[in-house]
Amino acid sequence: MTATAARQAYYDRIRPLHLSPLWESLHALVPREPQSPCVPALWRYEAIKPLLMESATLITAEEAVRRVLVLENPALPGRASITQSLYAGLQLIMPGEVAPAHRHVQSALRFIVDGQGAYTTVNGERTTMYPGDFIITPSWAWHDHGNEGVGGHSEPVVWLDGLDIPMLRFFDAGFAENADEKLQQVAQPEGHSFARFGHNMVPVKHSHGAPTSPIFSYPYARSREALAALARGEAPDAWHGHKLVYINPLTGGAPMPTIQPFLQLLPAGFAGQAHQQTDGAIYSVVEGRGTATIAGERFAFGPRDTFVVPSWAPLQLAASSEAVLFSFSDRPVQRAMGVLRERFA
Ligand code: 1HN
């Protein structure tokens, strides 16, 4: 009997006892560097929007609970995952519709992609949505959405949902419940959290503690203004352009325990250098056009497109017109574990 055949016979005998030989899988389990099963991909909004609108003829937001087209990584079909750790989807709410109140331990972010005048209510406070706004639904917070329009006009509203669903699945730590009422009572005036925490000041009697930022809406108008001022004041970073991270104003850390969102401006003509990071990221294009070269594959992007950069895939960004990109990753978790790595070529 050859050594290979003897080993195989041995493996066949130990399998019924639920045992396996580590030496056959060691290299794959502990790779020299990340080898993500995820692939780079881009979803063109132009191609998706008609399909999203068509979904509204098939099911209401209320019946669907959340009417979302999930952006699945092409290499992870059926897993509701855009990366191994994160979920992304495009959610549509039509004028007059409601998405009923519920809560779950999964944390969610909303990044408004198209249309304005929808709202989300989070723990009793409503926020009206405008394109480019970044909004948080903290873990276990009651939330419902609606679309009443603004200024007497209402239109379909689409946003990108980012959730830590695959992480919670990994930990088998998921809980959820529906509210008794379809819509929760609004208990605070709009802008209340922002008044309390959004101006580099904090109410004197506030006691810290929650793991999620008390500002649950980061309006685009302000973030965009910050980027414009930055671009006037300094040269762009050779890899990122002008890139800011959203923070929890109470801690200076990530606004959510599991997800770090970013916003960056690429000047017209920007041709960035390649970089790698262990946190794969999901990008939503707000303004401008350009290209993302991901692991050697070139994707042309325009407004409202979404693309995914797998962990450790070299990324090179370029912009033909001034571009603004929102993105998010699992960076806070990797940072907490002490495993976050970046490489700048
Ligand atoms: C959820 O609650 C929302 O509240 C969106 O808008 C997407 C995906 C999976 C599970 C819960 C929302 C979701 C979700």
CSV table of C-alpha atoms and ligand atoms in Angstrom, one decimal:
chain,number,residue,atom,x,y,z
A,1,MET,CA,0.0,0.0,0.0
A,2,THR,CA,1.3,3.5,-0.9
A,3,ALA,CA,1.6,6.1,1.8
A,4,THR,CA,-1.2,8.1,0.1
A,5,ALA,CA,-3.5,5.1,0.1
A,6,ALA,CA,-2.7,4.2,3.7
A,7,ARG,CA,-3.5,7.8,4.8
A,8,GLN,CA,-6.7,7.8,2.8
A,9,ALA,CA,-7.8,4.6,4.4
A,10,TYR,CA,-7.0,6.1,7.8
A,11,TYR,CA,-9.0,9.2,7.0
A,12,ASP,CA,-12.0,7.1,5.9
A,13,ARG,CA,-11.8,5.3,9.3
A,14,ILE,CA,-11.7,8.5,11.4
A,15,ARG,CA,-14.4,10.4,9.5
A,16,PRO,CA,-17.4,8.5,11.1
A,17,LEU,CA,-16.0,9.6,14.4
A,18,HIS,CA,-16.1,13.3,13.2
A,19,LEU,CA,-12.3,13.6,13.2
A,20,SER,CA,-10.2,15.1,10.4
A,21,PRO,CA,-6.5,15.4,9.9
A,22,LEU,CA,-5.3,19.0,10.4
A,23,TRP,CA,-2.2,18.4,8.3
A,24,GLU,CA,-4.3,18.1,5.1
A,25,SER,CA,-5.9,21.6,5.6
A,26,LEU,CA,-3.4,23.5,7.7
A,27,HIS,CA,-2.2,25.7,4.7
A,28,ALA,CA,-5.7,26.7,3.7
A,29,LEU,CA,-6.7,27.4,7.4
A,30,VAL,CA,-3.7,29.6,8.0
A,31,PRO,CA,-2.8,31.3,4.6
A,32,ARG,CA,0.3,33.3,4.2
A,33,GLU,CA,-1.9,36.2,3.4
A,34,PRO,CA,-5.7,36.7,3.0
A,35,GLN,CA,-7.3,34.7,0.2
A,36,SER,CA,-10.9,35.9,0.2
A,37,PRO,CA,-13.5,33.8,-1.5
A,38,CYS,CA,-15.2,37.1,-2.4
A,39,VAL,CA,-14.8,38.6,-5.8
A,40,PRO,CA,-14.8,42.3,-6.8
A,41,ALA,CA,-18.1,43.4,-8.3
A,42,LEU,CA,-20.0,46.5,-9.4
A,43,TRP,CA,-23.7,47.0,-9.5
A,44,ARG,CA,-24.8,49.7,-12.0
A,45,TYR,CA,-27.7,51.7,-10.6
A,46,GLU,CA,-29.0,52.4,-14.1
A,47,ALA,CA,-29.4,48.6,-14.5
A,48,ILE,CA,-30.9,48.0,-11.1
A,49,LYS,CA,-33.3,51.0,-10.8
A,50,PRO,CA,-36.0,49.6,-13.2
A,51,LEU,CA,-35.9,46.3,-11.5
A,52,LEU,CA,-36.2,47.9,-8.1
A,53,MET,CA,-39.2,49.9,-9.4
A,54,GLU,CA,-40.7,46.8,-10.8
A,55,SER,CA,-40.6,45.1,-7.4
A,56,ALA,CA,-43.0,47.8,-6.1
A,57,THR,CA,-45.6,46.4,-8.5
A,58,LEU,CA,-45.2,43.0,-7.0
A,59,ILE,CA,-45.2,43.6,-3.3
A,60,THR,CA,-45.7,46.6,-0.9
A,61,ALA,CA,-43.1,47.7,1.6
A,62,GLU,CA,-45.4,46.6,4.4
A,63,GLU,CA,-46.0,43.1,3.0
A,64,ALA,CA,-42.3,42.7,2.3
A,65,VAL,CA,-41.5,44.2,5.7
A,66,ARG,CA,-38.4,45.5,4.0
A,67,ARG,CA,-38.5,45.6,0.2
A,68,VAL,CA,-34.8,45.2,-0.6
A,69,LEU,CA,-32.8,43.7,-3.5
A,70,VAL,CA,-29.8,42.1,-1.7
A,71,LEU,CA,-26.4,42.8,-3.3
A,72,GLU,CA,-24.9,39.4,-3.2
A,73,ASN,CA,-21.2,38.8,-3.8
A,74,PRO,CA,-21.2,36.8,-7.0
A,75,ALA,CA,-18.9,34.3,-5.3
A,76,LEU,CA,-21.2,33.9,-2.3
A,77,PRO,CA,-24.7,33.2,-3.8
A,78,GLY,CA,-27.5,32.6,-1.4
A,79,ARG,CA,-25.6,33.8,1.6
A,80,ALA,CA,-27.0,37.4,1.8
A,81,SER,CA,-23.3,38.5,2.0
A,82,ILE,CA,-21.5,41.1,-0.1
A,83,THR,CA,-18.3,40.3,1.9
A,84,GLN,CA,-17.8,37.4,4.3
A,85,SER,CA,-18.7,39.8,7.2
A,86,LEU,CA,-21.1,42.3,5.8
A,87,TYR,CA,-24.5,42.5,4.1
A,88,ALA,CA,-25.7,45.2,1.6
A,89,GLY,CA,-28.9,45.8,-0.2
A,90,LEU,CA,-30.9,48.5,-2.0
A,91,GLN,CA,-34.1,49.3,-0.2
A,92,LEU,CA,-37.1,51.0,-2.0
A,93,ILE,CA,-39.9,52.9,-0.3
A,94,MET,CA,-42.6,54.4,-2.4
A,95,PRO,CA,-44.6,57.6,-1.5
A,96,GLY,CA,-47.1,56.8,1.2
A,97,GLU,CA,-45.7,53.4,2.1
A,98,VAL,CA,-44.5,52.2,5.5
A,99,ALA,CA,-42.0,49.6,6.6
A,100,PRO,CA,-43.3,48.4,10.0
A,101,ALA,CA,-41.4,48.9,13.3
A,102,HIS,CA,-39.2,46.1,14.5
A,103,ARG,CA,-35.8,45.7,16.2
A,104,HIS,CA,-32.9,43.3,16.0
A,105,VAL,CA,-29.4,42.9,17.4
A,106,GLN,CA,-27.9,43.4,13.9
A,107,SER,CA,-26.7,47.0,13.5
A,108,ALA,CA,-27.7,48.8,10.3
A,109,LEU,CA,-26.6,51.8,8.3
A,110,ARG,CA,-28.5,53.6,5.6
A,111,PHE,CA,-26.9,55.6,2.9
A,112,ILE,CA,-29.4,57.5,0.8
A,113,VAL,CA,-28.9,56.8,-2.9
A,114,ASP,CA,-31.9,58.2,-4.8
A,115,GLY,CA,-34.8,60.5,-4.0
A,116,GLN,CA,-35.7,62.4,-0.8
A,117,GLY,CA,-38.5,62.8,1.7
A,118,ALA,CA,-38.6,59.3,3.2
A,119,TYR,CA,-38.0,59.1,6.9
A,120,THR,CA,-36.8,56.6,9.4
A,121,THR,CA,-37.7,56.7,13.0
A,122,VAL,CA,-35.1,55.3,15.4
A,123,ASN,CA,-36.0,55.0,19.1
A,124,GLY,CA,-38.7,57.6,18.9
A,125,GLU,CA,-36.9,60.2,16.8
A,126,ARG,CA,-37.6,60.8,13.1
A,127,THR,CA,-35.0,61.8,10.5
A,128,THR,CA,-36.0,62.9,7.0
A,129,MET,CA,-33.7,61.4,4.4
A,130,TYR,CA,-31.8,63.3,1.7
A,131,PRO,CA,-29.3,61.9,-0.9
A,132,GLY,CA,-25.9,61.2,0.6
A,133,ASP,CA,-27.1,61.2,4.3
A,134,PHE,CA,-25.6,58.5,6.4
A,135,ILE,CA,-28.0,57.2,9.0
A,136,ILE,CA,-27.5,54.6,11.8
A,137,THR,CA,-29.9,52.1,13.3
A,138,PRO,CA,-28.1,50.9,16.4
A,139,SER,CA,-28.3,47.3,17.6
A,140,TRP,CA,-31.7,46.6,19.3
A,141,ALA,CA,-33.2,50.0,18.4
A,142,TRP,CA,-36.8,50.1,17.3
A,143,HIS,CA,-37.0,51.4,13.8
A,144,ASP,CA,-39.6,51.9,11.1
A,145,HIS,CA,-39.5,53.8,7.8
A,146,GLY,CA,-42.0,55.8,5.8
A,147,ASN,CA,-42.2,58.2,2.9
A,148,GLU,CA,-44.3,61.3,3.3
A,149,GLY,CA,-42.2,63.5,1.0
A,150,VAL,CA,-40.9,67.0,1.7
A,151,GLY,CA,-42.3,70.4,0.6
A,152,GLY,CA,-45.5,68.8,-0.6
A,153,HIS,CA,-43.7,66.5,-3.1
A,154,SER,CA,-43.0,62.9,-2.6
A,155,GLU,CA,-41.0,60.5,-4.8
A,156,PRO,CA,-39.6,56.9,-4.6
A,157,VAL,CA,-36.6,56.8,-2.2
A,158,VAL,CA,-33.8,54.3,-2.5
A,159,TRP,CA,-31.1,53.7,0.0
A,160,LEU,CA,-28.2,51.4,0.5
A,161,ASP,CA,-28.5,49.2,3.6
A,162,GLY,CA,-25.3,48.0,5.3
A,163,LEU,CA,-25.7,45.4,8.1
A,164,ASP,CA,-23.5,43.1,10.1
A,165,ILE,CA,-25.8,40.2,9.4
A,166,PRO,CA,-23.1,37.7,8.4
A,167,MET,CA,-21.2,38.5,11.6
A,168,LEU,CA,-24.2,37.9,13.8
A,169,ARG,CA,-24.9,34.7,11.9
A,170,PHE,CA,-21.2,33.7,12.6
A,171,PHE,CA,-21.7,34.2,16.3
A,172,ASP,CA,-25.2,32.7,16.3
A,173,ALA,CA,-26.2,35.7,18.4
A,174,GLY,CA,-29.2,37.0,16.5
A,175,PHE,CA,-32.4,38.1,18.2
A,176,ALA,CA,-35.3,40.2,16.7
A,177,GLU,CA,-38.8,41.2,17.5
A,178,ASN,CA,-41.7,43.1,15.9
A,179,ALA,CA,-43.4,46.0,17.6
A,180,ASP,CA,-47.1,45.9,18.5
A,181,GLU,CA,-47.7,49.0,16.6
A,182,LYS,CA,-46.9,49.4,12.9
A,183,LEU,CA,-45.3,52.8,13.5
A,184,GLN,CA,-43.6,53.8,16.8
A,185,GLN,CA,-44.6,56.9,18.6
A,186,VAL,CA,-42.5,59.9,17.8
A,187,ALA,CA,-41.2,61.2,21.1
A,188,GLN,CA,-38.6,63.9,20.1
A,189,PRO,CA,-38.6,66.7,17.5
A,190,GLU,CA,-36.6,66.0,14.4
A,191,GLY,CA,-32.9,67.0,14.9
A,192,HIS,CA,-33.0,66.5,18.7
A,193,SER,CA,-30.0,64.1,18.8
A,194,PHE,CA,-28.0,66.3,16.4
A,195,ALA,CA,-28.7,69.3,18.7
A,196,ARG,CA,-27.5,67.3,21.7
A,197,PHE,CA,-24.4,65.7,20.2
A,198,GLY,CA,-23.7,67.2,16.7
A,199,HIS,CA,-21.8,70.4,17.5
A,200,ASN,CA,-18.7,69.3,19.4
A,201,MET,CA,-20.7,69.6,22.6
A,202,VAL,CA,-22.5,67.2,24.8
A,203,PRO,CA,-25.3,67.8,27.3
A,204,VAL,CA,-23.8,68.3,30.7
A,205,LYS,CA,-25.7,65.5,32.3
A,206,HIS,CA,-25.1,62.9,29.6
A,207,SER,CA,-23.5,59.7,30.8
A,208,HIS,CA,-21.5,57.8,28.2
A,209,GLY,CA,-21.9,54.1,27.7
A,210,ALA,CA,-23.7,53.0,24.6
A,211,PRO,CA,-21.5,51.4,22.0
A,212,THR,CA,-23.2,53.3,19.1
A,213,SER,CA,-22.9,57.0,18.2
A,214,PRO,CA,-25.8,59.1,19.7
A,215,ILE,CA,-25.9,61.0,16.4
A,216,PHE,CA,-27.9,58.7,14.2
A,217,SER,CA,-28.0,60.9,11.2
A,218,TYR,CA,-24.9,62.5,9.5
A,219,PRO,CA,-26.4,64.8,6.8
A,220,TYR,CA,-24.6,64.9,3.5
A,221,ALA,CA,-24.7,68.7,3.3
A,222,ARG,CA,-22.3,68.9,6.3
A,223,SER,CA,-20.0,66.1,5.3
A,224,ARG,CA,-19.8,67.3,1.7
A,225,GLU,CA,-18.9,70.8,3.0
A,226,ALA,CA,-16.1,69.3,5.1
A,227,LEU,CA,-14.6,67.5,2.1
A,228,ALA,CA,-14.8,70.7,-0.1
A,229,ALA,CA,-13.0,72.7,2.6
A,230,LEU,CA,-10.4,69.9,3.0
A,231,ALA,CA,-9.8,69.9,-0.7
A,232,ARG,CA,-9.2,73.6,-0.7
A,233,GLY,CA,-6.7,73.4,2.1
A,234,GLU,CA,-4.4,70.4,1.4
A,235,ALA,CA,-3.2,68.1,-1.3
A,236,PRO,CA,-5.0,64.8,-1.7
A,237,ASP,CA,-3.5,61.7,-0.2
A,238,ALA,CA,-1.8,59.7,-3.0
A,239,TRP,CA,-3.9,56.6,-2.2
A,240,HIS,CA,-7.3,57.9,-0.8
A,241,GLY,CA,-7.7,61.4,-2.1
A,242,HIS,CA,-9.4,63.4,0.7
A,243,LYS,CA,-10.8,60.7,2.9
A,244,LEU,CA,-12.7,61.1,6.2
A,245,VAL,CA,-14.0,58.6,8.6
A,246,TYR,CA,-17.3,59.2,10.4
A,247,ILE,CA,-17.0,59.1,14.1
A,248,ASN,CA,-18.9,58.7,17.3
A,249,PRO,CA,-18.5,62.2,18.8
A,250,LEU,CA,-18.4,60.8,22.3
A,251,THR,CA,-15.4,58.5,21.7
A,252,GLY,CA,-13.7,59.5,18.5
A,253,GLY,CA,-14.1,55.9,17.5
A,254,ALA,CA,-16.3,54.2,14.9
A,255,PRO,CA,-20.0,55.3,15.1
A,256,MET,CA,-21.0,51.6,15.2
A,257,PRO,CA,-19.4,48.7,17.0
A,258,THR,CA,-19.1,46.6,13.9
A,259,ILE,CA,-19.0,48.9,10.9
A,260,GLN,CA,-16.8,51.9,10.0
A,261,PRO,CA,-18.2,54.3,7.3
A,262,PHE,CA,-16.0,56.6,5.3
A,263,LEU,CA,-16.5,59.5,2.9
A,264,GLN,CA,-13.9,60.6,0.4
A,265,LEU,CA,-13.4,63.1,-2.4
A,266,LEU,CA,-11.3,62.4,-5.5
A,267,PRO,CA,-10.4,65.5,-7.3
A,268,ALA,CA,-11.0,65.6,-11.1
A,269,GLY,CA,-8.1,63.9,-12.8
A,270,PHE,CA,-7.1,62.0,-9.6
A,271,ALA,CA,-5.1,58.8,-10.3
A,272,GLY,CA,-4.6,57.0,-7.0
A,273,GLN,CA,-1.9,54.5,-6.1
A,274,ALA,CA,-2.8,51.0,-5.2
A,275,HIS,CA,-3.4,49.9,-1.6
A,276,GLN,CA,-4.6,46.9,0.2
A,277,GLN,CA,-6.4,46.5,3.5
A,278,THR,CA,-7.7,43.5,5.4
A,279,ASP,CA,-11.1,45.1,5.7
A,280,GLY,CA,-13.0,44.5,2.5
A,281,ALA,CA,-15.2,47.5,1.7
A,282,ILE,CA,-18.5,48.4,0.0
A,283,TYR,CA,-18.5,51.6,-1.9
A,284,SER,CA,-21.5,53.8,-3.0
A,285,VAL,CA,-20.8,56.5,-5.5
A,286,VAL,CA,-22.4,59.8,-4.7
A,287,GLU,CA,-21.0,62.2,-7.3
A,288,GLY,CA,-18.7,62.0,-10.3
A,289,ARG,CA,-17.2,59.4,-12.6
A,290,GLY,CA,-14.1,57.3,-12.5
A,291,THR,CA,-12.6,53.9,-12.3
A,292,ALA,CA,-11.9,51.4,-9.5
A,293,THR,CA,-9.2,48.9,-10.4
A,294,ILE,CA,-9.7,46.0,-8.0
A,295,ALA,CA,-7.2,43.1,-8.1
A,296,GLY,CA,-6.4,44.0,-11.7
A,297,GLU,CA,-10.0,44.3,-12.9
A,298,ARG,CA,-11.1,47.7,-14.0
A,299,PHE,CA,-14.7,48.9,-13.2
A,300,ALA,CA,-16.0,52.2,-14.5
A,301,PHE,CA,-18.2,53.9,-11.9
A,302,GLY,CA,-20.8,56.7,-11.9
A,303,PRO,CA,-23.3,58.2,-9.5
A,304,ARG,CA,-25.4,55.7,-7.4
A,305,ASP,CA,-23.3,52.7,-8.4
A,306,THR,CA,-22.2,50.2,-5.7
A,307,PHE,CA,-19.0,48.2,-5.8
A,308,VAL,CA,-17.3,45.8,-3.5
A,309,VAL,CA,-13.5,45.5,-2.8
A,310,PRO,CA,-12.7,42.1,-1.2
A,311,SER,CA,-10.3,41.9,1.7
A,312,TRP,CA,-6.6,42.5,0.7
A,313,ALA,CA,-7.5,43.0,-3.0
A,314,PRO,CA,-5.3,45.8,-4.3
A,315,LEU,CA,-7.5,48.9,-5.0
A,316,GLN,CA,-6.6,51.8,-7.3
A,317,LEU,CA,-9.1,54.7,-7.6
A,318,ALA,CA,-9.2,57.2,-10.4
A,319,ALA,CA,-11.6,60.0,-11.1
A,320,SER,CA,-12.3,61.7,-14.5
A,321,SER,CA,-14.6,64.3,-12.8
A,322,GLU,CA,-14.6,65.3,-9.1
A,323,ALA,CA,-16.0,62.2,-7.3
A,324,VAL,CA,-17.4,61.6,-3.9
A,325,LEU,CA,-17.5,58.0,-2.6
A,326,PHE,CA,-19.1,56.7,0.5
A,327,SER,CA,-17.8,53.3,1.8
A,328,PHE,CA,-18.1,51.0,4.8
A,329,SER,CA,-16.1,48.1,6.2
A,330,ASP,CA,-15.8,45.8,9.3
A,331,ARG,CA,-12.7,47.8,10.4
A,332,PRO,CA,-13.8,48.3,14.1
A,333,VAL,CA,-14.0,44.5,14.6
A,334,GLN,CA,-10.6,43.9,13.0
A,335,ARG,CA,-9.2,46.8,15.1
A,336,ALA,CA,-10.6,45.3,18.3
A,337,MET,CA,-9.0,42.0,17.4
A,338,GLY,CA,-5.7,43.7,16.6
A,339,VAL,CA,-5.6,42.2,13.1
A,340,LEU,CA,-6.2,45.2,10.8
A,341,ARG,CA,-3.5,45.6,8.2
A,342,GLU,CA,-3.0,48.0,5.4
A,343,ARG,CA,-0.4,48.1,2.7
A,344,PHE,CA,0.4,51.1,0.6
A,345,ALA,CA,2.3,50.4,-2.6
B,1,1HN,C1,-33.7,45.4,8.2
B,1,1HN,O1,-34.3,45.4,9.4
B,1,1HN,C2,-33.7,46.5,7.4
B,1,1HN,O2,-34.8,47.9,8.9
B,1,1HN,C3,-33.1,46.4,6.2
B,1,1HN,O3,-34.6,48.6,7.0
B,1,1HN,C4,-32.4,45.3,5.7
B,1,1HN,C5,-31.8,43.0,6.1
B,1,1HN,C6,-31.9,41.9,6.9
B,1,1HN,C7,-32.5,41.9,8.1
B,1,1HN,C8,-33.1,43.1,8.6
B,1,1HN,C9,-34.4,47.8,7.8
B,1,1HN,C10,-32.5,44.2,6.6
B,1,1HN,C11,-33.1,44.2,7.8
